[in-house]
XYZ file of C-alpha atoms in Angstrom:
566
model
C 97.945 108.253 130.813
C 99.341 109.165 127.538
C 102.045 107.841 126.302
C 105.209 110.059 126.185
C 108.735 109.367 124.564
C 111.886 111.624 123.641
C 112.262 112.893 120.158
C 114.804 111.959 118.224
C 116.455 114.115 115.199
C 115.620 113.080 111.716
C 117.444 110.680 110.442
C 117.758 110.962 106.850
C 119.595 107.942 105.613
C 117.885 105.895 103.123
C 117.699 102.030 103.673
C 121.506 100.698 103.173
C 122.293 98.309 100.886
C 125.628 95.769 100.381
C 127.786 95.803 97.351
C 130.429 94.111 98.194
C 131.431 91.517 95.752
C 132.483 87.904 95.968
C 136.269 88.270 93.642
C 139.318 90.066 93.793
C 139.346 93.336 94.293
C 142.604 93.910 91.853
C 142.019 94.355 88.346
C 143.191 91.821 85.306
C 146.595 92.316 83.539
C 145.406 93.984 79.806
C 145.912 91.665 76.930
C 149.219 92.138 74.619
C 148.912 94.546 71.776
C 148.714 92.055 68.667
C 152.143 91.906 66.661
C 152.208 92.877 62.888
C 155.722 92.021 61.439
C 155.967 90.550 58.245
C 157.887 87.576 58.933
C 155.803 86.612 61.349
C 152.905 86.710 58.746
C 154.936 84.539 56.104
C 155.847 82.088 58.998
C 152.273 81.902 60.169
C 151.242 81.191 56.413
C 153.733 78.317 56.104
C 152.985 76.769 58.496
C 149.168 76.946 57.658
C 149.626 75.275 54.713
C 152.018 72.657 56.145
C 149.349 71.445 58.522
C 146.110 72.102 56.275
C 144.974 68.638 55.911
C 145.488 67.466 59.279
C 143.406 70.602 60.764
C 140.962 69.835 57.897
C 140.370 66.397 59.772
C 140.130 67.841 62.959
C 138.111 70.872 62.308
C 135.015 69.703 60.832
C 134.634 67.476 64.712
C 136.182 70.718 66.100
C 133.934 73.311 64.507
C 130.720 71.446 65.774
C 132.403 71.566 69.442
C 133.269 74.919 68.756
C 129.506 76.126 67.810
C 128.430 74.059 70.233
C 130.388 75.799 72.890
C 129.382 79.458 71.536
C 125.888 78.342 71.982
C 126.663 77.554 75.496
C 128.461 80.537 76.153
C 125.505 82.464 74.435
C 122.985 80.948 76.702
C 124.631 80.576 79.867
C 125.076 84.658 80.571
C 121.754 84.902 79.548
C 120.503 82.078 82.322
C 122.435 83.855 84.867
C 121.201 86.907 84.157
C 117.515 85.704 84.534
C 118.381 84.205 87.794
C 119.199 87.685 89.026
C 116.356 89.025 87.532
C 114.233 86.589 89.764
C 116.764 86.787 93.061
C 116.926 90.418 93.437
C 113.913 91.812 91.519
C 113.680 94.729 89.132
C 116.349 95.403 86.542
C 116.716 99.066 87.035
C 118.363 97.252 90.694
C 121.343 95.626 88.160
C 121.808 98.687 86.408
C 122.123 100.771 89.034
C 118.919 102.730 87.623
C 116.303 104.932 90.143
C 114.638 102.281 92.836
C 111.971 100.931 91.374
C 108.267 103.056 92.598
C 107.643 101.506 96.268
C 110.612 99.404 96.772
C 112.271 101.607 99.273
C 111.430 102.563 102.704
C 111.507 106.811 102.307
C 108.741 107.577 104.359
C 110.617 109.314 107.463
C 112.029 111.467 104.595
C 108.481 111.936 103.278
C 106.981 112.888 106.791
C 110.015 115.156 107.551
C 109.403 117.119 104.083
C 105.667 117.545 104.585
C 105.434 118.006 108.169
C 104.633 122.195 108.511
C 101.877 121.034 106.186
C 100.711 118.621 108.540
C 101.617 120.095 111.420
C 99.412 123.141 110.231
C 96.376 121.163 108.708
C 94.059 119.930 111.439
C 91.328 122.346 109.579
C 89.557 118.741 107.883
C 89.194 116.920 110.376
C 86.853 114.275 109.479
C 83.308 114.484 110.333
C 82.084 113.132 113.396
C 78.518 112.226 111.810
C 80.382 109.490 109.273
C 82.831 107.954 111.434
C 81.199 107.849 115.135
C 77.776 106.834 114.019
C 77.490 103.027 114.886
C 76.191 102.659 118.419
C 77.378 99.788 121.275
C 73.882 98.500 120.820
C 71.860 96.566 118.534
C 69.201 94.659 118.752
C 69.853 90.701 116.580
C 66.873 88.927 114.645
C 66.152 85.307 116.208
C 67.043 82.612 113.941
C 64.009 81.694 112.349
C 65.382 77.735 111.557
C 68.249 77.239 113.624
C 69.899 73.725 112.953
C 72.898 73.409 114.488
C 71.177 70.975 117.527
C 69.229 68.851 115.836
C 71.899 67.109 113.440
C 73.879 65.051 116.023
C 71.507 62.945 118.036
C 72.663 59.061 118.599
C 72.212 56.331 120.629
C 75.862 57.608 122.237
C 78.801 59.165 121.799
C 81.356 57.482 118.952
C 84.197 58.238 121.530
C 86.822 61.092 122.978
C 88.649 63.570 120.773
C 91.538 65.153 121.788
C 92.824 68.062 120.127
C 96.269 70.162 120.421
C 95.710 73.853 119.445
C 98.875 75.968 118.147
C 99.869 78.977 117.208
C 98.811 82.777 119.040
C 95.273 83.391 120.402
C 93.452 83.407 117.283
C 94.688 80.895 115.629
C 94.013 78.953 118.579
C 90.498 80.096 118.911
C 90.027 78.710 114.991
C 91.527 75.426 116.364
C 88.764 75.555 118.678
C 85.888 76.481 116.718
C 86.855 73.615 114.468
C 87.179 70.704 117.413
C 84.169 71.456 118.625
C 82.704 71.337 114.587
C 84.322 67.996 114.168
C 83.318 66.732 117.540
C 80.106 67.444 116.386
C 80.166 65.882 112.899
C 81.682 62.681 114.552
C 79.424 62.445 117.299
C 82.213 62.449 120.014
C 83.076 63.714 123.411
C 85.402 66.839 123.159
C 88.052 67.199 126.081
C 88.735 70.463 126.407
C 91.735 71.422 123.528
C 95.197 71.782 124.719
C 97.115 74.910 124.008
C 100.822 73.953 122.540
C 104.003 75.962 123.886
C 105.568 77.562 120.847
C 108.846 79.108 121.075
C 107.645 82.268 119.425
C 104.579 82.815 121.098
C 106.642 81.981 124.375
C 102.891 81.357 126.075
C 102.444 78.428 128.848
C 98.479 79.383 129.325
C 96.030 76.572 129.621
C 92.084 76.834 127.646
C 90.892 78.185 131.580
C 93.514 81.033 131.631
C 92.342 82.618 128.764
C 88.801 81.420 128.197
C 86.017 80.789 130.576
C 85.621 76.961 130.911
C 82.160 76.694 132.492
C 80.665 78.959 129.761
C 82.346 76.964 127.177
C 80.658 73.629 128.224
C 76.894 75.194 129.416
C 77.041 77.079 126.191
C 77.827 73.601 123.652
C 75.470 71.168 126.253
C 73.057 70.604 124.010
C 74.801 70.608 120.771
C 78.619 68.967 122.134
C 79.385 67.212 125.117
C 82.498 69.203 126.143
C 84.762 67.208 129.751
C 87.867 68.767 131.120
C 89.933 65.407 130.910
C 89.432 61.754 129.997
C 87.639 59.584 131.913
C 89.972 57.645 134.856
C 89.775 54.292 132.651
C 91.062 55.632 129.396
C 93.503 57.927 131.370
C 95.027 54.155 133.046
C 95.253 52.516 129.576
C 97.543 55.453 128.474
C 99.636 55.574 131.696
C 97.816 58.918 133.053
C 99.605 61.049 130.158
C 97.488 62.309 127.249
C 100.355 62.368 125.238
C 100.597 58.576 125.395
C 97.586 58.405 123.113
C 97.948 57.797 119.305
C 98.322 61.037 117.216
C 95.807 60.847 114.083
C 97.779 63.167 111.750
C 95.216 65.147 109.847
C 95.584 66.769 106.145
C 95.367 70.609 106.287
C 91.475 72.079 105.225
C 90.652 68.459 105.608
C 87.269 67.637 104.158
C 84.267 66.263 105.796
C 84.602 63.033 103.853
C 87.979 62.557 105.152
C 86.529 62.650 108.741
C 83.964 61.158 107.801
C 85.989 57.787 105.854
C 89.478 58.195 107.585
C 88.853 59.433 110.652
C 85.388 57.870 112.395
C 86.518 54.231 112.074
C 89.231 54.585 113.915
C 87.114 57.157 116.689
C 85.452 53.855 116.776
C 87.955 50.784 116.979
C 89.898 52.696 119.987
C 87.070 54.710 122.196
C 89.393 57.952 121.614
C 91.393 60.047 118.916
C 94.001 62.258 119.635
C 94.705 65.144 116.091
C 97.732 67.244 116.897
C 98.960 69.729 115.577
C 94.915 70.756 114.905
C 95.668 73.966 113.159
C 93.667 74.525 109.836
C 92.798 70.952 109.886
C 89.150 71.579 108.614
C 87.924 72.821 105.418
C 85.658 76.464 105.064
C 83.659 75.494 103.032
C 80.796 72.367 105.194
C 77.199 71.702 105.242
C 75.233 74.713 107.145
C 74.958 72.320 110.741
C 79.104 71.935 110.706
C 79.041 75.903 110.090
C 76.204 76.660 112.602
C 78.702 74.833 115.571
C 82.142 77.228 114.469
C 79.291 80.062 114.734
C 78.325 79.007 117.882
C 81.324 78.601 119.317
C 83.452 81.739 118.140
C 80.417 84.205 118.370
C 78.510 82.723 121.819
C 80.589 79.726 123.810
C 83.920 81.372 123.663
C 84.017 83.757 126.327
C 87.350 85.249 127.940
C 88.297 84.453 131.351
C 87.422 86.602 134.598
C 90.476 88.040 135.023
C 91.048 89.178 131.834
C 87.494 90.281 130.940
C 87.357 92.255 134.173
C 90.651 94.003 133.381
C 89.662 94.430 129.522
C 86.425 96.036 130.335
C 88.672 98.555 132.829
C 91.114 99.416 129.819
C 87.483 100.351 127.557
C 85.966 102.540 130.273
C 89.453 104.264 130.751
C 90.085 104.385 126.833
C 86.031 106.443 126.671
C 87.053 108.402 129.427
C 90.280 109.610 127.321
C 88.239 110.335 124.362
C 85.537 112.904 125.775
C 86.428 115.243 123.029
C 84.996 112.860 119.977
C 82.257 111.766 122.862
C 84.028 108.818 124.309
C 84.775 107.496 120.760
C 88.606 106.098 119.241
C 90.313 104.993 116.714
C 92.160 101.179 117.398
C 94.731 100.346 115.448
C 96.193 96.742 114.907
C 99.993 97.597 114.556
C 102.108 94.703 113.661
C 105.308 95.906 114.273
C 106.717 93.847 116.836
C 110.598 93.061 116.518
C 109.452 89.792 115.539
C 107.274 90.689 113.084
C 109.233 93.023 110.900
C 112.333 90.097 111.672
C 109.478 87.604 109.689
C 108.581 89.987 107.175
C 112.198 90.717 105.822
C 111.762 93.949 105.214
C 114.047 96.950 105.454
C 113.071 100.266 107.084
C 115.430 103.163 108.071
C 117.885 101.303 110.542
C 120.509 100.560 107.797
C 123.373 98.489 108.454
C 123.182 98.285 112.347
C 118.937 96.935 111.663
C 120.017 94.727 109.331
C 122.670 92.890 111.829
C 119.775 93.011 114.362
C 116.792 91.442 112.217
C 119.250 88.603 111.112
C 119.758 87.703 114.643
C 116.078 87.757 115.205
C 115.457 85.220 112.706
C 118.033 82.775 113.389
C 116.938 83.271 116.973
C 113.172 82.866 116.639
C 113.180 80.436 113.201
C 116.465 79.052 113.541
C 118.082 78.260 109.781
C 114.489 78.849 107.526
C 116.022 81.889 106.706
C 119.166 80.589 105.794
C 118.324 78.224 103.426
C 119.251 78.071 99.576
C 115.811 77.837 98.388
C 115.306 80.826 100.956
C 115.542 84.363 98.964
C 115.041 86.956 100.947
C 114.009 90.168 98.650
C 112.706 93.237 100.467
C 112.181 95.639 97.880
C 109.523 93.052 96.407
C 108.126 92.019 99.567
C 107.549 96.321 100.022
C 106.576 96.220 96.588
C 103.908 93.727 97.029
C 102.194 95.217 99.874
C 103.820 92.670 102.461
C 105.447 94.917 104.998
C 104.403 96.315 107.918
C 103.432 99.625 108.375
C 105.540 101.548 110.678
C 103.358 104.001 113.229
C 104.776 106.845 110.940
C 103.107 105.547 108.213
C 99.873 104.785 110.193
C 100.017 108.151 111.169
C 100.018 109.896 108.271
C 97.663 107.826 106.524
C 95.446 108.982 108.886
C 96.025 112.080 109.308
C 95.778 112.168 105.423
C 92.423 110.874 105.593
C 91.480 113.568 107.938
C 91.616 112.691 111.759
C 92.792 115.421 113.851
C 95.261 115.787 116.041
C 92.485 115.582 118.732
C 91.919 111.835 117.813
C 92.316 109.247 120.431
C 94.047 106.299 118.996
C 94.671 103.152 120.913
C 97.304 101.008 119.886
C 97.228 97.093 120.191
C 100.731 95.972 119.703
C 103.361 93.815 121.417
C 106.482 95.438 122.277
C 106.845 98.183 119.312
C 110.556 97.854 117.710
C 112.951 100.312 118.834
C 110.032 102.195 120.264
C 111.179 105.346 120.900
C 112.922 105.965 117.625
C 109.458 104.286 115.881
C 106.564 106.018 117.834
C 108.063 109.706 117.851
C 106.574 110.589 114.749
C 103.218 109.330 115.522
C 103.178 110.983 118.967
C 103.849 114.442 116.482
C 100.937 113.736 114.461
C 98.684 112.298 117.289
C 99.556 113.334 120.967
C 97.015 111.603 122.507
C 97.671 107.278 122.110
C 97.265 104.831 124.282
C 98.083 101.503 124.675
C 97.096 98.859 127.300
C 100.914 99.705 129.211
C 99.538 103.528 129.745
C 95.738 102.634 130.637
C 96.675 99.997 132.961
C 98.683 100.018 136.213
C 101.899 97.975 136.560
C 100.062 95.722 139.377
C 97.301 95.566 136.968
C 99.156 94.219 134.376
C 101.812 92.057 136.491
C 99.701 88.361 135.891
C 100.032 88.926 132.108
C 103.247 89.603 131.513
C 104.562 86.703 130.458
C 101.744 85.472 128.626
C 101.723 86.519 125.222
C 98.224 85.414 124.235
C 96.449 87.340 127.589
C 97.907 90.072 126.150
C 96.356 89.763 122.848
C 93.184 88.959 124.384
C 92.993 92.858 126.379
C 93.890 94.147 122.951
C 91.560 91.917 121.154
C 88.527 93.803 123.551
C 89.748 97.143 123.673
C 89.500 97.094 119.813
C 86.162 95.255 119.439
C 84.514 98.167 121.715
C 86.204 101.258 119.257
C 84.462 102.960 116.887
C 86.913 102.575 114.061
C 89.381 99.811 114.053
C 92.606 99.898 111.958
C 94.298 96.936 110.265
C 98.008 97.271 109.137
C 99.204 93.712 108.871
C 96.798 90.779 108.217
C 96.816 87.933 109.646
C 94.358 85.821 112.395
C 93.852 88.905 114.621
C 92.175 91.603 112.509
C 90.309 89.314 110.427
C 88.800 87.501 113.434
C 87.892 91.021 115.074
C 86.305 92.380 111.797
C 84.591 88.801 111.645
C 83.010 89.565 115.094
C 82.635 93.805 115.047
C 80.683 92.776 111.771
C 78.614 90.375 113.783
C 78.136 92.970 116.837
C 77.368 95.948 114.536
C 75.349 93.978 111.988
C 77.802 94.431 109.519
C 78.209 98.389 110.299
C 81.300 98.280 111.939
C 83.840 101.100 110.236
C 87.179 99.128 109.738
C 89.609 100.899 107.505
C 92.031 98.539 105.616
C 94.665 100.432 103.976
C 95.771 99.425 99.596
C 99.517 99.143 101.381
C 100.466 98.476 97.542
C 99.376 102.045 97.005
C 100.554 103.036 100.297
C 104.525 102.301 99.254
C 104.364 104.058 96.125
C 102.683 107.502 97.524
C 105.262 107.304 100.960
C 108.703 107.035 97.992
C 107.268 110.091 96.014
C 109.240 112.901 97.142
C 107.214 115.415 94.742
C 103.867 114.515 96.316
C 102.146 117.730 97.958
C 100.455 117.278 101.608
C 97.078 118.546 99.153
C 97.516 115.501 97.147
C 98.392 112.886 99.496
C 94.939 113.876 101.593
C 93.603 113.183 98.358
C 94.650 109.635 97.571
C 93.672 108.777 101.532
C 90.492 110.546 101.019
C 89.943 107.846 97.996
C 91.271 104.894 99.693
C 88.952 105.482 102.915
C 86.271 105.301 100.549
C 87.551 102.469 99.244
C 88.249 100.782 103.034
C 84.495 101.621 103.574
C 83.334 99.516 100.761
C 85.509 96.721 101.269
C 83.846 96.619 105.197
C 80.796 96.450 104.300
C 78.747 93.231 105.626
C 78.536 90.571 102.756
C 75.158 89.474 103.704
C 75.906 85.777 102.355
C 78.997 84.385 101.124
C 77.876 81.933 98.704
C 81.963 80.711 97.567
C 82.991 80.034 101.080
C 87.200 79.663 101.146
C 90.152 80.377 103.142
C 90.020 84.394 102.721
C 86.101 84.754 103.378
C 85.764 82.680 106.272
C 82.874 82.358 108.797
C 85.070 84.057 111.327
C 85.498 87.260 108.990
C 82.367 87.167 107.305
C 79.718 86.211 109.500
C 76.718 84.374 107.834
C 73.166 84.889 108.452
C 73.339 81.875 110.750
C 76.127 83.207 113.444
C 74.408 86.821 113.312
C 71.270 85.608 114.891
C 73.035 83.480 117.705
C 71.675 86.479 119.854
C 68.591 88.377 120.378
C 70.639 91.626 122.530
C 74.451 92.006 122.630
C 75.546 95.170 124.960
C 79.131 95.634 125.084
């Protein structure tokens, strides 16, 4: 069902800002008016004279302490000054000058001002022939020289590795893809990785909960031996509790030498190896057989669990079925803006004082005192300026509406709990009537085993997304650059994802003299612009942390499969 919420009036009032001072709020006495008698002059002359010699001796030591001191009290207003330029950010901000272009959330003022225009353009909608022309099938190439198999073969098995996942699902699922690389490169068992609790994730599931453990295992069989839990012996040495067994603390993006020199002896000398935390503890860039195991496992071996691939498919059929009128096709968009995401991000948006209040207590809540410490400066007109904010479903709406969807558009929306919902979504239920999100597709029985489990949840996003058309990024992060990693790999590198120049974004949403005409024109350009960016990069010859295997797909994880029907 679509969703539905009450509009609220426009709210006009800028993002607030504090400036309140640290001092006194009473002004200083004025200095005495200087005196100008005569016999005050003669007296002052006198006594001069009297005590010439002796300030003679004392000012030559004097006047070097004196310049001395000027020179300080030259440079130190000038240090303090550059400490504010650096705190707070621009200098038109000290001044009291116009916000700098992009620093301040206006674009609720912006939508307001254009919305007739909007409201009355749904004339260009964008043609169906560009945007809905991948199809949910294609046919994958063979690997002509696939290697990944052949590199491990031993007499046996150098030992067990344990690994501890954290983070949401996809980081997790990069924890994974990496075990089961190292496993291989060490020539050890892999017990199935752990999943640790964090207190921001809030998420107790185990690896069977979300992923489907027998795949996982027949899938790596002939490349890594993959057991659900230690053997009985080893278990007895360490009193029956994993935990009990040493933690090998890894190096982040840990080369294969290091494993290779740090980490094998010691697989070795004790018959098992537990790495935890195992996030980001293995380097992009590996020989082609390390890189052939992440491709097998991300692209082929991990596989979600029944439950929530039988649900997931449900929420696809029912998201086609509530897009007849583009021919069963949407628009997903990634929307990161969670409370706890826009508490993270430090930015301000139209909530002024009151929001404020509310994202501070999110922090110390969720981080406890990281935001609170001195070498902590929070600046959210340069985080905006920078392109690091969120954007809020107003803004997602307009851009696309600017870039010419219609109202008629079927948008589904993978989120967590949206902040302050109601107040948030209004405007892109005015642009876009007909969104969806997992909470309107599915029942509440439906949904009642996932609702405490934040990473189930992501994983019915994560699906409902890979199956649209056109998927929307707004935020970074492991999520959308995992699912454009794997649409790429499904489509064969055709897959429309449109990822918004927010840098651009900020500056065009603050302009209060921008035309509806002109706007349409800028998202016009930067679709064209998304469109190049998404194209496949056939190989990635530089591999590092921002064109990863899992976002850019090399020729060796696209032809893992022969047919892949969603």
């Amino acid at each position: 069902m679509t969703m539905k919420t009450k509009s609220h009036a426009h709210n006009g009032n800028g993002s607030a800002s504090d400036n309140s001072g640290g001092g006194s709020s009473s002004p200083s006495p004025p200095p005495s008016p200087p005196r100008h008698s005569s016999l005050s002059y003669c007296r002052r002359r006198v006594r001069s004279k009297a005590h010439y010699a002796q300030s003679l001796k004392e000012s030559f030591g004097g006047g070097i302490l004196l310049r001395r001191n000027l020179r300080y009290l030259l440079v130190l207003p000038m240090l303090y000054l550059s400490g504010l330029l650096m705190c707070v950010g621009p200098f038109s901000a000290i001044v009291g000058g116009p916000a700098p272009p992009g620093s301040v959330y206006r674009s609720h003022e912006m939508f307001w001002r254009l919305w007739r225009d909007v409201e009355a353009d749904n004339s260009s909608a964008v043609e169906l022939s560009s945007v809905w022309k991948y199809k949910r099938l294609k046919e994958q190439r063979p690997c002509p020289n696939s290697t990944a198999g052949r590199q491990f073969e031993s007499s046996g098995p150098s030992g067990y590795l344990i690994v501890e996942a954290n983070g949401g699902l996809n980081q997790q699922r990069s924890a994974i893809c990496n075990a089961v690389a190292v496993a291989g490169l060490l020539n050890a068992i892999l017990v199935i990785p752990r999943f640790d609790f964090h207190r921001v994730w809030r998420d107790s599931s185990d690896f069977g909960d979300i992923y489907d453990e027998e795949h996982f295992v027949a899938t790596l069989e002939d490349y890594v031996k993959v057991v659900k839990k230690l053997p009985d012996l080893l278990m007895e040495r360490y009193e029956h509790n994993i935990t009990n067994v040493p933690t090998f603390h890894v190096e982040a993006w840990a080369s294969i030498s290091y494993y290779l020199g740090e980490v094998y002896p010691v697989l070795q000398k004790q018959g098992v190896i537990r790495i935890a935390p195992f996030a980001n503890r293995l380097a992009m860039n590996v020989p082609p057989h390390v890189q052939s195991l992440r491709c097998l496992t991300n692209y082929e071996a991990l596989r979600f669990s029944s439950p929530i691939s039988t649900l997931a498919n449900k929420l696809v059929d029912r998201m086609i079925a509530k897009s007849l009128r583009a021919g069963g096709k949407y628009v997903s968009v990634h929307l990161r803006f969670e409370e706890d995401m826009v508490a993270f991000s430090c930015c301000v948006y139209d909530g002024g004082k009151a929001e404020q209040i509310e994202m501070d207590l999110v922090r110390e809540k969720g981080w406890r005192g990281k935001f609170k410490r001195k070498d902590r400066i929070i600046k959210p007109a340069l985080n905006r300026i920078n392109g690091k904010c969120p954007l809020s479903p107003l803004e997602v709406g307009m851009m696309l509406r600017g870039m010419g969807f219609g109202n008629d558009t079927s948008i589904y929306l993978a989120s967590g709990k949206i902040y302050q919902s109601q107040r948030h979504l209004a405007p892109l239920l005015k642009m876009f009537p007909h969104v969806h999100t997992k909470e309107s597709l599915a029942t509440p029985e439906e949904l009642a085993p996932f609702k405490d489990y934040s990473s189930r949840l992501a994983a019915l996003d994560y699906t409902v997304c890979l199956s649209s058309e056109v998927f929307v990024t707004t935020q970074g992060g492991n999520f959308p650059h995992f699912l454009m990693g794997q649409r790429r790999f499904l489509y064969d590198g055709h897959a429309k994802t449109i990822m918004p120049d927010k840098q651009k974004l900020v500056v065009l949403f603050q302009d209060m003299d921008l035309s509806w005409q002109a706007f349409k024109d800028q998202m016009k350009e930067m679709l064209s612009e998304s469109d190049r960016k998404g194209m496949m990069v056939p190989r990635v010859r530089k591999i590092n942390r921002k064109t990863s295997v899992y976002t850019y797909p090399l020729p060796e994880c696209r032809c893992l499969q022969k047919t892949i029907r969603l």
